[in-house]
Amino acid sequence: MNFTRSDFPDGFLFAAATSAYQIEGHGFGGAGRTHWDDFAATPGNVLRGDHGAIACDHYHRYEDDLDLMEGMGLDAYRFSTSWARVLPEGRGQPNPQGLDFYDRLVDAMLERNLKPMATLYHWELPSTLADLGGWRNPDLPKWFADYTRVIMDRIGDRLYSVAPVNEPWCVGWLSHFLGQHAPGVRDIRATAHAMHHILCAHGRAVEVLRDLNISNVGAVCNFEYAHPATQSAADIKAAALYDGYYNRFFIGGLFKGAYPENVMQGLEPHMPKGWQDDFPLIGQKLDWLGLNYYTCKRISANTEAWPSHSEVEGPLDKTQMGWEIHPEGLHHFLTWVSQTHTGDLPLYVTENGMANPDVLATADTPRMDYLNQHLDAARRAIADGAPLKGYTFWSLLDNYEWALGYEKRFGLVHVDFETLERTPKASYHALSKALKA
Ligand code: IFM
């Protein structure tokens, strides 16, 4: 790598991120069925029908995986807890095996000096709640608060940080407008309801966390730089709208008590009743903001129904996801968000990384380049005043990349999905060397 720890401020945290459904193996330990199991069981939704029943078998191999992180010299581990593992029916009776698992997992992190950074919802909604309308149901935030209390009563005393929800854009827009993630809905009213309810759920969870005296509570949003496909007025307007519902809607709710005007021009008629009254709940004080950043998009106006635009291919080098590599976007969002929304609130890069079609013999150079370029952008953002306190790469392991199954490999550790054997890639060794230097 082209940096060492000493190029970052004292106390800067380096961490790895994963999520429950993507690595644990939801067939184990009494976990309940999730809407991802249902989505994957429906032909055409997920590549090869891949699902998370075994995934990386982290449920049984977590000690080895934590050893890998400790061996690498990381400071923290961003993991998520699964609602359906804790409460298999979504409400009611907890699963003792699930609570025991997260208890052991947190203790095992602390034994290795890894700071536990928890996320409470990384997309595996219990099927029983999906049956009730999922994120369209206005009672979901209340049930999420109940789940928050159950899991935090058990592990909340030992966490470094907590965020209720990972990437609300994916929960709302990707899953209910584009239909690419579970529950695979394509409906504007469902989208507006889900986008608002997920923020209400965040707020309800924050109330519970504060009530339990849990500190270092934040939020994690994803960001994509929106380029107009051309300099035409129509494309510029289209890119501003993409930027609105992707990058500004959720932090608008969290930090400004308002949603962007250009987004509300399309969504307002579909919002749940009384949505304007929920901002005090949504906008409670936070201790940090996490930014997940991977890529940029090129947006072109079209004549279809709102939002009346589509994505066109861009010229930059692309990852295995087909995502352009645009490190400048990370610098942009870190500096912009602190200047316009968060001030001196600590920021973390909570996800950043690339998928590459790795086989064990590959040199892993593209991933090292990607990490170098984005860490360079992060360093420049710090120099330009962004209060960035840590960087988390996605992901420790190759894992279940949702609708794209197991084909897209984001890990710094290779996983053989036949044998489940883990093999650190060259990027793992290079980052380890940089951190220990
Ligand atoms: O794998 C996902 C993760 O679940 C959320 N953020 C983006 C990653 C890569 O697509």
Coordinates of C-alpha atoms and ligand atoms in Angstrom, one line a residue:
M1 CA 0.0 0.0 0.0
N2 CA 1.1 3.6 -0.5
F3 CA 0.5 4.6 3.2
T4 CA 1.1 3.5 6.7
R5 CA -0.9 4.1 9.9
S6 CA 1.3 7.1 10.7
D7 CA -0.1 8.9 7.6
F8 CA -3.5 9.1 9.5
P9 CA -4.3 11.1 12.7
D10 CA -3.7 9.4 16.0
G11 CA -6.5 7.2 17.0
F12 CA -7.8 6.7 13.5
L13 CA -9.6 3.4 13.3
F14 CA -9.1 0.8 10.6
A15 CA -11.8 -1.8 10.5
A16 CA -13.4 -4.5 8.4
A17 CA -17.2 -4.8 7.7
T18 CA -19.5 -7.7 7.1
S19 CA -23.2 -8.3 7.6
A20 CA -25.2 -11.1 9.3
Y21 CA -27.1 -12.6 6.4
Q22 CA -24.2 -12.3 4.0
I23 CA -21.8 -14.4 6.1
E24 CA -23.4 -16.2 9.1
G25 CA -25.4 -19.0 7.6
H26 CA -29.1 -18.4 8.4
G27 CA -29.9 -22.1 8.3
F28 CA -28.1 -22.5 11.7
G29 CA -28.9 -21.7 15.3
G30 CA -32.6 -21.4 15.2
A31 CA -32.7 -18.2 13.0
G32 CA -36.1 -17.4 11.6
R33 CA -37.0 -17.2 7.9
T34 CA -36.3 -13.8 6.3
H35 CA -37.6 -12.1 3.2
W36 CA -34.2 -12.7 1.6
D37 CA -34.9 -16.5 1.9
D38 CA -38.2 -15.9 0.2
F39 CA -36.9 -13.6 -2.5
A40 CA -34.0 -16.0 -3.3
A41 CA -36.5 -18.9 -3.5
T42 CA -38.4 -17.1 -6.3
P43 CA -36.9 -17.9 -9.7
G44 CA -35.2 -14.9 -11.5
N45 CA -34.5 -12.8 -8.4
V46 CA -31.1 -14.0 -7.4
L47 CA -28.3 -15.4 -9.6
R48 CA -28.5 -19.2 -9.5
G49 CA -31.1 -18.9 -6.7
D50 CA -28.2 -18.5 -4.3
H51 CA -29.3 -17.9 -0.7
G52 CA -27.8 -17.4 2.8
A53 CA -28.5 -20.7 4.5
I54 CA -24.8 -21.5 4.8
A55 CA -23.1 -18.4 3.4
C56 CA -19.6 -18.4 4.9
D57 CA -20.6 -20.5 7.9
H58 CA -19.4 -17.6 10.1
Y59 CA -21.9 -18.9 12.7
H60 CA -19.5 -21.8 13.4
R61 CA -16.2 -20.2 12.2
Y62 CA -16.4 -16.8 13.8
E63 CA -13.4 -17.4 16.0
D64 CA -11.2 -18.1 12.9
D65 CA -12.6 -15.0 11.2
L66 CA -11.9 -12.8 14.2
D67 CA -8.4 -14.3 14.3
L68 CA -7.9 -13.1 10.7
M69 CA -8.9 -9.6 11.7
E70 CA -6.7 -9.6 14.7
G71 CA -3.8 -11.0 12.7
M72 CA -4.3 -8.2 10.2
G73 CA -3.8 -5.5 12.8
L74 CA -7.3 -4.1 12.6
D75 CA -8.8 -1.9 15.4
A76 CA -12.4 -2.6 15.0
Y77 CA -15.0 -4.9 13.4
R78 CA -18.3 -3.6 11.9
F79 CA -20.8 -6.5 12.1
S80 CA -24.5 -6.7 12.1
T81 CA -27.1 -8.6 14.2
S82 CA -29.9 -10.4 12.4
W83 CA -33.4 -9.5 13.5
A84 CA -34.6 -12.9 12.5
R85 CA -31.9 -14.7 14.4
V86 CA -32.7 -12.8 17.6
L87 CA -36.5 -12.9 17.1
P88 CA -37.4 -15.7 14.6
E89 CA -41.0 -14.5 14.4
G90 CA -39.9 -10.8 14.3
R91 CA -41.8 -10.2 17.6
G92 CA -42.4 -12.1 20.8
Q93 CA -40.2 -14.9 21.9
P94 CA -36.4 -14.4 21.5
N95 CA -34.2 -17.2 20.2
P96 CA -31.7 -18.0 23.1
Q97 CA -29.2 -19.5 20.7
G98 CA -29.2 -16.3 18.7
L99 CA -28.6 -14.1 21.7
D100 CA -25.9 -16.5 22.9
F101 CA -24.2 -16.3 19.5
Y102 CA -24.0 -12.5 19.5
D103 CA -22.9 -12.5 23.2
R104 CA -20.0 -14.9 22.3
L105 CA -19.2 -13.0 19.2
V106 CA -18.8 -9.6 21.1
D107 CA -16.7 -11.2 23.8
A108 CA -14.5 -12.9 21.2
M109 CA -14.0 -9.5 19.6
L110 CA -13.0 -7.9 22.8
E111 CA -10.6 -10.7 23.6
R112 CA -8.8 -9.8 20.4
N113 CA -8.9 -6.0 21.0
L114 CA -11.3 -5.5 18.2
K115 CA -13.8 -2.7 18.9
P116 CA -17.3 -4.0 18.2
M117 CA -19.2 -1.7 15.8
A118 CA -22.8 -3.0 15.6
T119 CA -25.5 -2.4 13.0
L120 CA -29.0 -3.6 13.9
Y121 CA -30.5 -4.0 10.5
H122 CA -28.6 -5.0 7.4
W123 CA -31.7 -6.1 5.5
E124 CA -32.8 -9.6 6.7
L125 CA -36.4 -8.7 7.6
P126 CA -38.2 -11.6 9.3
S127 CA -40.6 -13.2 6.9
T128 CA -43.5 -12.9 9.3
L129 CA -43.1 -9.1 9.3
A130 CA -42.8 -9.1 5.5
D131 CA -46.2 -10.9 5.5
L132 CA -47.6 -7.8 7.3
G133 CA -46.3 -5.4 4.6
G134 CA -42.7 -5.1 5.8
W135 CA -41.4 -1.6 5.7
R136 CA -44.7 -0.3 4.2
N137 CA -46.3 -1.0 7.6
P138 CA -46.3 2.0 10.0
D139 CA -45.9 -0.4 12.9
L140 CA -42.5 -1.6 11.7
P141 CA -40.6 1.1 13.6
K142 CA -42.2 0.1 16.8
W143 CA -41.3 -3.6 16.3
F144 CA -37.8 -2.6 15.4
A145 CA -37.5 -0.7 18.6
D146 CA -38.6 -3.8 20.5
Y147 CA -36.0 -5.9 18.7
T148 CA -33.4 -3.2 19.5
R149 CA -34.2 -3.5 23.2
V150 CA -33.9 -7.3 23.2
I151 CA -30.5 -7.5 21.4
M152 CA -29.1 -4.4 23.2
D153 CA -30.1 -5.7 26.6
R154 CA -27.8 -8.6 25.9
I155 CA -24.8 -7.0 24.1
G156 CA -25.2 -3.2 24.4
D157 CA -22.9 -3.0 27.4
R158 CA -19.8 -4.0 25.4
L159 CA -20.1 -2.2 22.1
Y160 CA -17.9 0.6 20.8
S161 CA -20.6 2.0 18.5
V162 CA -24.1 1.2 17.3
A163 CA -26.0 2.2 14.1
P164 CA -29.6 1.1 13.8
V165 CA -29.8 0.8 10.0
N166 CA -27.4 0.1 7.1
E167 CA -28.0 2.0 3.9
P168 CA -31.6 3.3 4.1
W169 CA -31.5 4.0 0.3
C170 CA -31.2 0.3 -0.3
V171 CA -34.1 -0.6 2.1
G172 CA -36.3 2.1 0.5
W173 CA -35.5 2.8 -3.1
L174 CA -33.5 -0.3 -4.3
S175 CA -36.0 -2.7 -2.7
H176 CA -39.3 -1.0 -3.3
F177 CA -38.8 1.2 -6.4
L178 CA -36.2 -0.7 -8.5
G179 CA -37.3 -4.1 -7.0
Q180 CA -33.8 -5.4 -7.2
H181 CA -33.6 -6.4 -3.5
A182 CA -36.1 -8.2 -1.3
P183 CA -39.0 -7.8 -1.2
G184 CA -38.7 -7.0 -4.9
V185 CA -41.5 -4.5 -5.0
R186 CA -41.8 -1.8 -7.8
D187 CA -44.3 0.7 -6.5
I188 CA -43.9 4.4 -5.8
R189 CA -46.3 4.4 -2.8
A190 CA -44.5 1.5 -1.2
T191 CA -41.2 3.3 -1.8
A192 CA -42.3 6.6 -0.2
H193 CA -43.6 4.6 2.8
A194 CA -40.5 2.5 3.2
M195 CA -38.1 5.4 2.8
H196 CA -39.9 7.3 5.6
H197 CA -40.6 4.3 7.9
I198 CA -37.0 3.2 7.8
L199 CA -36.0 6.6 9.2
C200 CA -38.8 6.4 11.8
A201 CA -37.3 3.0 12.8
H202 CA -33.9 4.6 13.1
G203 CA -35.4 7.2 15.4
R204 CA -37.3 4.6 17.5
A205 CA -34.1 2.6 17.9
V206 CA -32.1 5.7 18.9
E207 CA -34.7 6.3 21.7
V208 CA -34.2 2.8 23.0
L209 CA -30.4 3.1 22.8
R210 CA -30.4 6.4 24.7
D211 CA -32.8 4.8 27.3
L212 CA -30.4 2.0 27.8
N213 CA -27.5 4.5 28.2
I214 CA -25.7 3.2 25.2
S215 CA -23.3 5.7 23.8
N216 CA -21.7 6.4 20.4
V217 CA -24.9 6.0 18.4
G218 CA -24.8 6.9 14.7
A219 CA -26.3 6.3 11.3
V220 CA -24.9 4.7 8.2
C221 CA -26.0 6.0 4.7
N222 CA -24.7 5.2 1.3
F223 CA -23.7 7.8 -1.3
E224 CA -23.1 7.7 -5.0
Y225 CA -21.7 10.6 -7.0
A226 CA -24.2 11.6 -9.7
H227 CA -22.7 13.0 -12.9
P228 CA -25.1 14.4 -15.5
A229 CA -24.6 12.2 -18.6
T230 CA -24.2 15.4 -20.7
Q231 CA -24.1 19.1 -19.9
S232 CA -27.7 19.5 -21.1
A233 CA -30.1 21.3 -18.7
A234 CA -32.3 18.2 -18.7
D235 CA -29.4 15.8 -17.7
I236 CA -28.2 18.3 -15.1
K237 CA -31.7 18.4 -13.5
A238 CA -31.9 14.6 -13.7
A239 CA -28.5 14.1 -11.9
A240 CA -29.7 16.6 -9.2
L241 CA -32.8 14.5 -8.7
Y242 CA -30.7 11.3 -8.4
D243 CA -28.4 13.0 -6.0
G244 CA -31.6 14.1 -4.1
Y245 CA -33.2 10.7 -3.5
Y246 CA -29.9 8.8 -3.2
N247 CA -27.6 11.2 -1.3
R248 CA -29.7 13.9 0.3
F249 CA -33.0 12.4 1.3
F250 CA -31.9 10.4 4.3
I251 CA -29.3 12.8 5.7
G252 CA -31.9 15.6 5.1
G253 CA -34.3 13.7 7.4
L254 CA -31.5 13.0 9.9
F255 CA -29.8 16.3 10.1
K256 CA -32.1 19.0 8.6
G257 CA -35.6 17.8 9.5
A258 CA -36.6 18.1 5.9
Y259 CA -36.6 16.1 2.6
P260 CA -35.1 17.6 -0.6
E261 CA -37.7 19.6 -2.6
N262 CA -36.9 18.0 -5.9
V263 CA -37.5 14.6 -4.4
M264 CA -40.8 15.6 -2.8
Q265 CA -42.1 16.8 -6.1
G266 CA -42.4 13.1 -7.0
L267 CA -42.8 11.4 -3.7
E268 CA -45.0 13.8 -1.7
P269 CA -48.4 12.5 -3.0
H270 CA -47.3 9.0 -1.9
M271 CA -46.0 9.7 1.6
P272 CA -47.6 8.2 4.7
K273 CA -50.1 10.4 6.5
G274 CA -48.5 12.8 9.0
W275 CA -45.0 12.3 7.8
Q276 CA -44.1 15.9 8.5
D277 CA -44.6 15.3 12.2
D278 CA -41.9 12.6 12.5
F279 CA -38.8 14.7 12.1
P280 CA -38.2 15.3 15.8
L281 CA -38.1 11.5 16.1
I282 CA -35.9 11.0 13.1
G283 CA -33.5 13.9 13.8
Q284 CA -32.5 13.0 17.3
K285 CA -28.9 13.9 18.1
L286 CA -26.3 11.5 16.9
D287 CA -22.7 10.9 17.8
W288 CA -21.4 10.1 14.4
L289 CA -22.3 9.5 10.7
G290 CA -21.0 6.6 8.7
L291 CA -20.6 6.9 4.9
N292 CA -20.6 3.9 2.6
Y293 CA -19.1 4.8 -0.8
Y294 CA -18.3 2.7 -3.8
T295 CA -18.9 4.5 -7.1
C296 CA -20.5 7.2 -9.3
K297 CA -23.3 7.1 -11.8
R298 CA -24.1 9.0 -15.1
I299 CA -27.6 10.1 -15.3
S300 CA -29.6 10.9 -18.4
A301 CA -33.1 12.4 -18.6
N302 CA -35.8 10.4 -20.4
T303 CA -39.5 10.9 -21.1
E304 CA -40.8 8.1 -18.8
A305 CA -42.7 8.7 -15.6
W306 CA -41.1 10.4 -12.6
P307 CA -38.1 10.3 -11.9
S308 CA -37.8 10.4 -15.7
H309 CA -34.2 9.4 -16.0
S310 CA -31.9 6.4 -16.5
E311 CA -28.3 5.5 -16.0
V312 CA -25.8 5.4 -18.9
E313 CA -22.4 3.7 -18.9
G314 CA -19.4 5.9 -18.0
P315 CA -15.8 5.9 -19.2
L316 CA -13.9 5.0 -16.0
D317 CA -12.4 1.7 -15.1
K318 CA -15.0 -0.6 -13.6
T319 CA -15.1 -3.2 -10.9
Q320 CA -16.6 -6.7 -11.2
M321 CA -19.9 -5.0 -10.3
G322 CA -19.6 -2.8 -13.4
W323 CA -19.2 0.1 -11.0
E324 CA -16.9 2.9 -12.1
I325 CA -13.9 3.6 -9.9
H326 CA -14.2 7.3 -8.8
P327 CA -12.2 8.0 -5.6
E328 CA -12.8 11.7 -6.0
G329 CA -16.4 11.0 -5.0
L330 CA -15.3 9.9 -1.5
H331 CA -13.4 13.1 -1.0
H332 CA -16.5 15.0 -2.2
F333 CA -18.9 13.4 0.1
L334 CA -16.7 13.6 3.2
T335 CA -16.0 17.3 2.8
W336 CA -19.5 18.2 1.5
V337 CA -21.5 16.4 4.2
S338 CA -19.4 18.0 7.0
Q339 CA -19.8 21.4 5.4
T340 CA -23.5 21.2 4.8
H341 CA -25.0 18.8 7.3
T342 CA -22.9 17.4 10.1
G343 CA -20.3 20.1 11.0
D344 CA -17.8 18.7 13.4
L345 CA -19.7 15.5 14.1
P346 CA -17.2 12.5 13.7
L347 CA -17.4 10.8 10.3
Y348 CA -16.5 7.2 9.5
V349 CA -16.1 5.5 6.1
T350 CA -18.2 2.5 7.1
E351 CA -17.9 0.7 3.8
N352 CA -15.7 1.0 0.8
G353 CA -14.2 -1.7 -1.4
M354 CA -14.4 -3.5 -4.7
A355 CA -15.5 -6.8 -6.2
N356 CA -13.0 -8.5 -8.4
P357 CA -13.3 -11.9 -10.1
D358 CA -10.6 -13.3 -7.9
V359 CA -9.1 -16.8 -8.1
L360 CA -6.5 -17.7 -5.7
A361 CA -3.6 -17.2 -8.1
T362 CA -4.6 -13.6 -8.9
A363 CA -2.3 -10.8 -7.9
D364 CA -5.1 -8.7 -6.3
T365 CA -3.5 -5.6 -7.7
P366 CA -6.8 -3.9 -8.7
R367 CA -8.1 -4.2 -5.1
M368 CA -4.9 -2.7 -3.7
D369 CA -5.1 0.1 -6.2
Y370 CA -8.7 0.7 -5.3
L371 CA -7.9 0.8 -1.6
N372 CA -4.9 3.1 -2.1
Q373 CA -6.9 5.5 -4.2
H374 CA -9.8 5.7 -1.8
L375 CA -7.6 6.0 1.3
D376 CA -5.7 8.8 -0.5
A377 CA -9.1 10.6 -1.1
A378 CA -9.9 10.1 2.6
R379 CA -6.5 11.6 3.7
R380 CA -7.1 14.6 1.4
A381 CA -10.6 15.0 2.9
I382 CA -9.0 15.1 6.4
A383 CA -6.5 17.6 5.3
D384 CA -9.4 19.7 3.9
G385 CA -11.1 19.7 7.3
A386 CA -13.4 16.6 7.3
P387 CA -13.5 15.1 10.8
L388 CA -12.9 11.6 9.6
K389 CA -12.1 9.2 12.4
G390 CA -12.0 5.8 10.7
Y391 CA -12.0 3.7 7.6
T392 CA -13.8 0.4 7.2
F393 CA -13.3 -1.8 4.2
W394 CA -15.9 -4.0 2.6
S395 CA -15.4 -6.8 3.1
L396 CA -13.5 -9.2 5.3
L397 CA -14.7 -12.2 3.4
D398 CA -16.0 -13.0 -0.1
N399 CA -19.7 -13.4 0.8
Y400 CA -23.3 -13.4 -0.4
E401 CA -23.7 -10.3 -2.6
W402 CA -27.5 -10.4 -2.4
A403 CA -29.2 -10.6 -5.8
L404 CA -25.8 -11.3 -7.4
G405 CA -25.3 -14.4 -5.3
Y406 CA -21.8 -15.6 -4.5
E407 CA -20.2 -14.6 -7.7
K408 CA -19.0 -11.1 -6.8
R409 CA -16.0 -11.3 -4.6
F410 CA -15.5 -8.3 -2.3
G411 CA -13.3 -10.0 0.3
L412 CA -9.8 -9.3 1.3
V413 CA -10.0 -13.0 2.3
H414 CA -11.0 -15.5 -0.4
V415 CA -13.6 -18.0 0.5
D416 CA -13.9 -21.3 -1.3
F417 CA -17.7 -21.8 -1.3
E418 CA -17.3 -25.6 -1.7
T419 CA -15.0 -26.2 1.3
L420 CA -15.5 -22.8 3.0
E421 CA -11.8 -22.6 3.4
R422 CA -10.5 -19.0 3.9
T423 CA -7.3 -17.8 2.2
P424 CA -6.1 -14.2 2.7
K425 CA -5.5 -12.4 -0.6
A426 CA -2.5 -10.1 -1.4
S427 CA -4.6 -7.0 -0.4
Y428 CA -5.1 -8.6 3.1
H429 CA -1.3 -8.9 3.5
A430 CA -0.5 -5.5 2.0
L431 CA -3.0 -3.7 4.3
S432 CA -1.8 -5.7 7.3
K433 CA 1.8 -4.6 6.5
A434 CA 0.7 -0.9 6.2
L435 CA -1.2 -1.1 9.5
K436 CA 1.7 -2.7 11.4
A437 CA 4.4 -0.5 9.9
Ligands
IFM1 O1 -22.6 -6.2 0.0 C1 -23.1 -4.9 0.1 C2 -23.4 -4.6 1.5 O2 -24.4 -5.5 2.0 C3 -24.0 -3.2 1.6 N1 -23.2 -2.2 1.0 C4 -22.7 -2.5 -0.4 C5 -22.1 -3.9 -0.4 C6 -21.5 -4.2 -1.8 O3 -22.6 -4.1 -2.7

